[in-house]
Amino acid sequence: MLQKCSFLISRRIISSPLLSRCVHYIQGQSPSPKIREYFYYIDHQGQLFLDDAKIKNFTSCFKEKDFLEFFFKRVKTNESGRYEDFPYISLCGRERNFIRCDDQPIVYTHLIQTESGHMLTYGYAGDRLKVEFEPSELCMLPWTGRVYHPASDRTGGVGLIKSSLAIELSQYFEYGHGDESQPPTHFNWQNHNYTLTNNLVKLVEEKSHVENET
């Protein structure tokens, strides 16, 4: 049986450079009958926490794979009109799980080989959550050092590559223009030299601009 998406009630006010105003909420609040609301945070390693957890590290993140699979499969852009400082939401029955993140809600953690090809996994649910690896769609932003890969349009179309995996993949980037201050142009991997589309550069910058203004 899936872990129920409910936890102890707590209270927090958010104020950070990424958020333009303070946000007040109570974990487990009920804005209407039979509706409960909870608030989560996803870090740049893809780990999921209750947003008001005082310490956010491996010991305090969620690890139960059934719950993580259920939660991440339902993540989408928050269009509810509530809590715009939490750009994403995961609906769990009558529970609304609002989500903010360090960068992107989808963080790819491992590159695995399957019968159908190479896949990127996310959500720390093993191979239950995965997408096809598209080498030509990788995008590295030199000004941040972060690497991105396409994700579902439901979450904005962009996923972040976990830093340890990004470091591993970065050795295959090439700069056809000779300028390493600009995104790489090629990905030379497994005997194939992929030309990078860099389609995600503009999308990442647009998302960052919009989220910093909310």
Short mmCIF file of C-alpha atoms in Angstrom, two decimals:
data_model
loop_
_atom_site.label_atom_id
_atom_site.label_comp_id
_atom_site.label_asym_id
_atom_site.label_seq_id
_atom_site.Cartn_x
_atom_site.Cartn_y
_atom_site.Cartn_z
CA MET A 1 0.00 0.00 0.00
CA LEU A 2 1.32 3.43 -0.91
CA GLN A 3 2.48 5.64 1.88
CA LYS A 4 -0.16 8.24 2.64
CA CYS A 5 0.90 11.77 1.76
CA SER A 6 0.26 13.25 5.21
CA PHE A 7 2.53 14.51 7.94
CA LEU A 8 2.62 16.49 11.19
CA ILE A 9 1.36 20.04 10.99
CA SER A 10 4.05 22.73 11.11
CA ARG A 11 4.41 26.35 10.20
CA ARG A 12 6.93 28.28 8.17
CA ILE A 13 7.55 31.65 6.56
CA ILE A 14 9.68 31.53 3.43
CA SER A 15 11.98 34.39 2.57
CA SER A 16 14.89 33.96 0.17
CA PRO A 17 16.52 35.74 -2.80
CA LEU A 18 14.55 33.47 -5.15
CA LEU A 19 11.21 34.38 -3.60
CA SER A 20 9.95 37.94 -3.81
CA ARG A 21 7.68 37.75 -0.78
CA CYS A 22 7.15 35.84 2.43
CA VAL A 23 4.81 32.87 2.27
CA HIS A 24 2.82 31.59 5.22
CA TYR A 25 1.42 28.09 5.42
CA ILE A 26 0.64 25.30 7.84
CA GLN A 27 1.57 21.74 6.87
CA GLY A 28 -1.65 19.76 6.56
CA GLN A 29 -3.89 22.81 6.42
CA SER A 30 -7.44 22.31 5.14
CA PRO A 31 -8.64 25.25 2.99
CA SER A 32 -11.88 23.42 2.23
CA PRO A 33 -13.61 20.26 3.50
CA LYS A 34 -11.69 17.02 2.86
CA ILE A 35 -8.77 18.88 1.24
CA ARG A 36 -5.31 18.89 2.79
CA GLU A 37 -2.28 20.87 1.63
CA TYR A 38 1.39 20.03 2.14
CA PHE A 39 4.59 21.77 1.10
CA TYR A 40 7.77 20.20 -0.26
CA TYR A 41 11.23 21.12 -1.46
CA ILE A 42 13.42 19.38 -4.08
CA ASP A 43 17.15 20.13 -3.92
CA HIS A 44 19.65 20.19 -6.79
CA GLN A 45 20.43 16.50 -6.16
CA GLY A 46 16.76 15.60 -6.69
CA GLN A 47 16.13 14.74 -3.03
CA LEU A 48 12.60 15.38 -1.72
CA PHE A 49 11.99 16.99 1.67
CA LEU A 50 9.17 18.56 3.61
CA ASP A 51 9.70 22.23 2.87
CA ASP A 52 9.92 23.20 6.54
CA ALA A 53 12.46 20.52 7.49
CA LYS A 54 15.16 22.34 9.45
CA ILE A 55 17.91 20.04 8.20
CA LYS A 56 17.87 18.93 4.58
CA ASN A 57 20.29 16.10 3.86
CA PHE A 58 20.27 12.41 2.97
CA THR A 59 19.05 11.39 6.41
CA SER A 60 15.97 13.62 6.25
CA CYS A 61 14.88 13.15 2.62
CA PHE A 62 12.13 10.75 1.57
CA LYS A 63 13.42 7.33 0.52
CA GLU A 64 10.38 5.03 0.22
CA LYS A 65 10.28 4.10 -3.47
CA ASP A 66 6.53 3.49 -3.72
CA PHE A 67 5.84 6.94 -2.31
CA LEU A 68 8.47 8.63 -4.49
CA GLU A 69 7.15 6.97 -7.64
CA PHE A 70 3.57 7.97 -6.79
CA PHE A 71 4.61 11.53 -5.93
CA PHE A 72 6.89 12.27 -8.89
CA LYS A 73 4.57 10.74 -11.49
CA ARG A 74 2.05 13.42 -10.56
CA VAL A 75 4.35 16.45 -10.52
CA LYS A 76 3.21 19.20 -12.84
CA THR A 77 3.23 22.98 -13.16
CA ASN A 78 1.16 24.63 -10.44
CA GLU A 79 -1.80 26.25 -12.17
CA SER A 80 -4.08 26.11 -9.12
CA GLY A 81 -3.88 29.82 -8.41
CA ARG A 82 -2.62 29.03 -4.90
CA TYR A 83 0.91 29.46 -3.59
CA GLU A 84 2.60 30.75 -6.72
CA ASP A 85 5.92 30.71 -4.84
CA PHE A 86 5.64 26.93 -5.16
CA PRO A 87 5.78 26.59 -8.99
CA TYR A 88 4.88 22.89 -9.04
CA ILE A 89 2.26 20.62 -7.54
CA SER A 90 1.67 16.89 -7.11
CA LEU A 91 -1.95 15.89 -6.56
CA CYS A 92 -2.36 12.89 -4.28
CA GLY A 93 -6.07 12.11 -4.05
CA ARG A 94 -7.53 14.87 -1.91
CA GLU A 95 -4.11 16.15 -0.97
CA ARG A 96 -2.39 19.02 -2.74
CA ASN A 97 1.37 18.83 -2.50
CA PHE A 98 2.94 22.17 -3.40
CA ILE A 99 6.57 22.05 -4.49
CA ARG A 100 9.42 24.50 -4.80
CA CYS A 101 12.92 23.51 -5.85
CA ASP A 102 16.52 24.64 -6.00
CA ASP A 103 16.47 24.43 -9.80
CA GLN A 104 14.14 21.97 -11.55
CA PRO A 105 11.57 19.51 -10.10
CA ILE A 106 12.95 16.68 -12.23
CA VAL A 107 16.57 15.83 -11.45
CA TYR A 108 18.16 12.95 -13.35
CA THR A 109 20.32 10.90 -11.01
CA HIS A 110 21.59 7.89 -12.98
CA LEU A 111 22.23 6.86 -16.58
CA ILE A 112 21.32 3.20 -17.02
CA GLN A 113 21.39 0.66 -19.85
CA THR A 114 18.13 -1.16 -20.61
CA GLU A 115 16.95 -3.46 -23.39
CA SER A 116 15.48 -0.43 -25.15
CA GLY A 117 18.59 1.73 -24.79
CA HIS A 118 20.12 4.20 -22.37
CA MET A 119 17.72 5.81 -19.92
CA LEU A 120 17.95 8.57 -17.33
CA THR A 121 16.31 7.84 -13.98
CA TYR A 122 14.90 10.38 -11.54
CA GLY A 123 13.03 10.61 -8.25
CA TYR A 124 15.18 7.98 -6.47
CA ALA A 125 12.64 5.29 -7.33
CA GLY A 126 15.15 3.05 -9.09
CA ASP A 127 14.22 2.26 -12.69
CA ARG A 128 10.53 2.95 -12.09
CA LEU A 129 10.91 6.57 -13.16
CA LYS A 130 12.96 7.04 -16.30
CA VAL A 131 13.13 8.79 -19.67
CA GLU A 132 15.01 8.00 -22.85
CA PHE A 133 18.48 9.53 -22.91
CA GLU A 134 18.82 11.97 -25.81
CA PRO A 135 22.53 12.86 -26.10
CA SER A 136 22.03 15.60 -28.71
CA GLU A 137 19.61 17.42 -26.38
CA LEU A 138 22.05 17.75 -23.48
CA CYS A 139 22.79 21.34 -22.58
CA MET A 140 25.55 22.67 -20.31
CA LEU A 141 25.52 26.29 -19.16
CA PRO A 142 29.14 27.38 -18.50
CA TRP A 143 28.03 30.31 -16.34
CA THR A 144 26.46 27.90 -13.83
CA GLY A 145 28.21 24.63 -14.67
CA ARG A 146 24.87 22.83 -14.62
CA VAL A 147 23.79 20.30 -17.23
CA TYR A 148 20.19 19.89 -18.43
CA HIS A 149 18.19 17.33 -20.41
CA PRO A 150 14.59 17.45 -21.70
CA ALA A 151 11.76 16.49 -19.35
CA SER A 152 7.99 16.25 -19.68
CA ASP A 153 6.10 19.35 -20.77
CA ARG A 154 4.00 18.85 -17.63
CA THR A 155 6.93 20.11 -15.57
CA GLY A 156 8.15 22.76 -17.99
CA GLY A 157 10.18 20.65 -20.41
CA VAL A 158 13.52 20.80 -18.58
CA GLY A 159 15.26 18.40 -16.21
CA LEU A 160 18.50 18.96 -14.30
CA ILE A 161 21.33 16.42 -14.35
CA LYS A 162 22.56 15.59 -10.83
CA SER A 163 26.00 17.10 -10.23
CA SER A 164 27.89 13.79 -9.90
CA LEU A 165 26.41 12.52 -13.18
CA ALA A 166 26.97 15.90 -14.83
CA ILE A 167 30.67 15.73 -13.96
CA GLU A 168 30.87 12.27 -15.51
CA LEU A 169 29.14 13.40 -18.71
CA SER A 170 31.05 16.69 -19.00
CA GLN A 171 34.22 14.90 -20.09
CA TYR A 172 32.50 14.16 -23.41
CA PHE A 173 31.60 17.78 -24.23
CA GLU A 174 33.44 19.51 -27.06
CA TYR A 175 33.58 23.19 -28.02
CA GLY A 176 33.59 23.48 -31.79
CA HIS A 177 33.88 27.26 -31.59
CA GLY A 178 36.81 27.06 -29.16
CA ASP A 179 35.02 29.26 -26.63
CA GLU A 180 34.42 27.47 -23.33
CA SER A 181 32.49 30.46 -21.98
CA GLN A 182 29.65 29.39 -24.30
CA PRO A 183 27.63 26.13 -24.23
CA PRO A 184 29.46 23.16 -25.80
CA THR A 185 28.59 22.28 -29.38
CA HIS A 186 29.20 18.53 -29.43
CA PHE A 187 28.95 15.45 -27.22
CA ASN A 188 31.46 12.76 -28.19
CA TRP A 189 30.15 9.61 -26.52
CA GLN A 190 30.30 5.89 -27.26
CA ASN A 191 31.93 6.24 -30.68
CA HIS A 192 29.44 8.83 -31.88
CA ASN A 193 29.91 12.58 -32.08
CA TYR A 194 26.53 14.20 -31.41
CA THR A 195 25.86 17.77 -32.50
CA LEU A 196 24.14 19.51 -29.60
CA THR A 197 20.97 21.44 -30.41
CA ASN A 198 21.21 23.59 -27.25
CA ASN A 199 17.45 24.03 -27.49
CA LEU A 200 17.22 24.12 -23.71
CA VAL A 201 19.42 27.20 -23.19
CA LYS A 202 16.67 29.70 -23.84
CA LEU A 203 14.06 27.60 -22.03
CA VAL A 204 16.18 27.33 -18.86
CA GLU A 205 16.83 31.06 -18.86
CA GLU A 206 13.16 31.87 -19.45
CA LYS A 207 12.04 29.58 -16.61
CA SER A 208 14.59 31.09 -14.24
CA HIS A 209 13.45 34.61 -15.13
CA VAL A 210 9.76 33.81 -14.63
CA GLU A 211 10.28 31.98 -11.32
CA ASN A 212 12.46 34.77 -9.94
CA GLU A 213 9.68 37.25 -10.67
CA THR A 214 6.87 35.28 -8.94
#
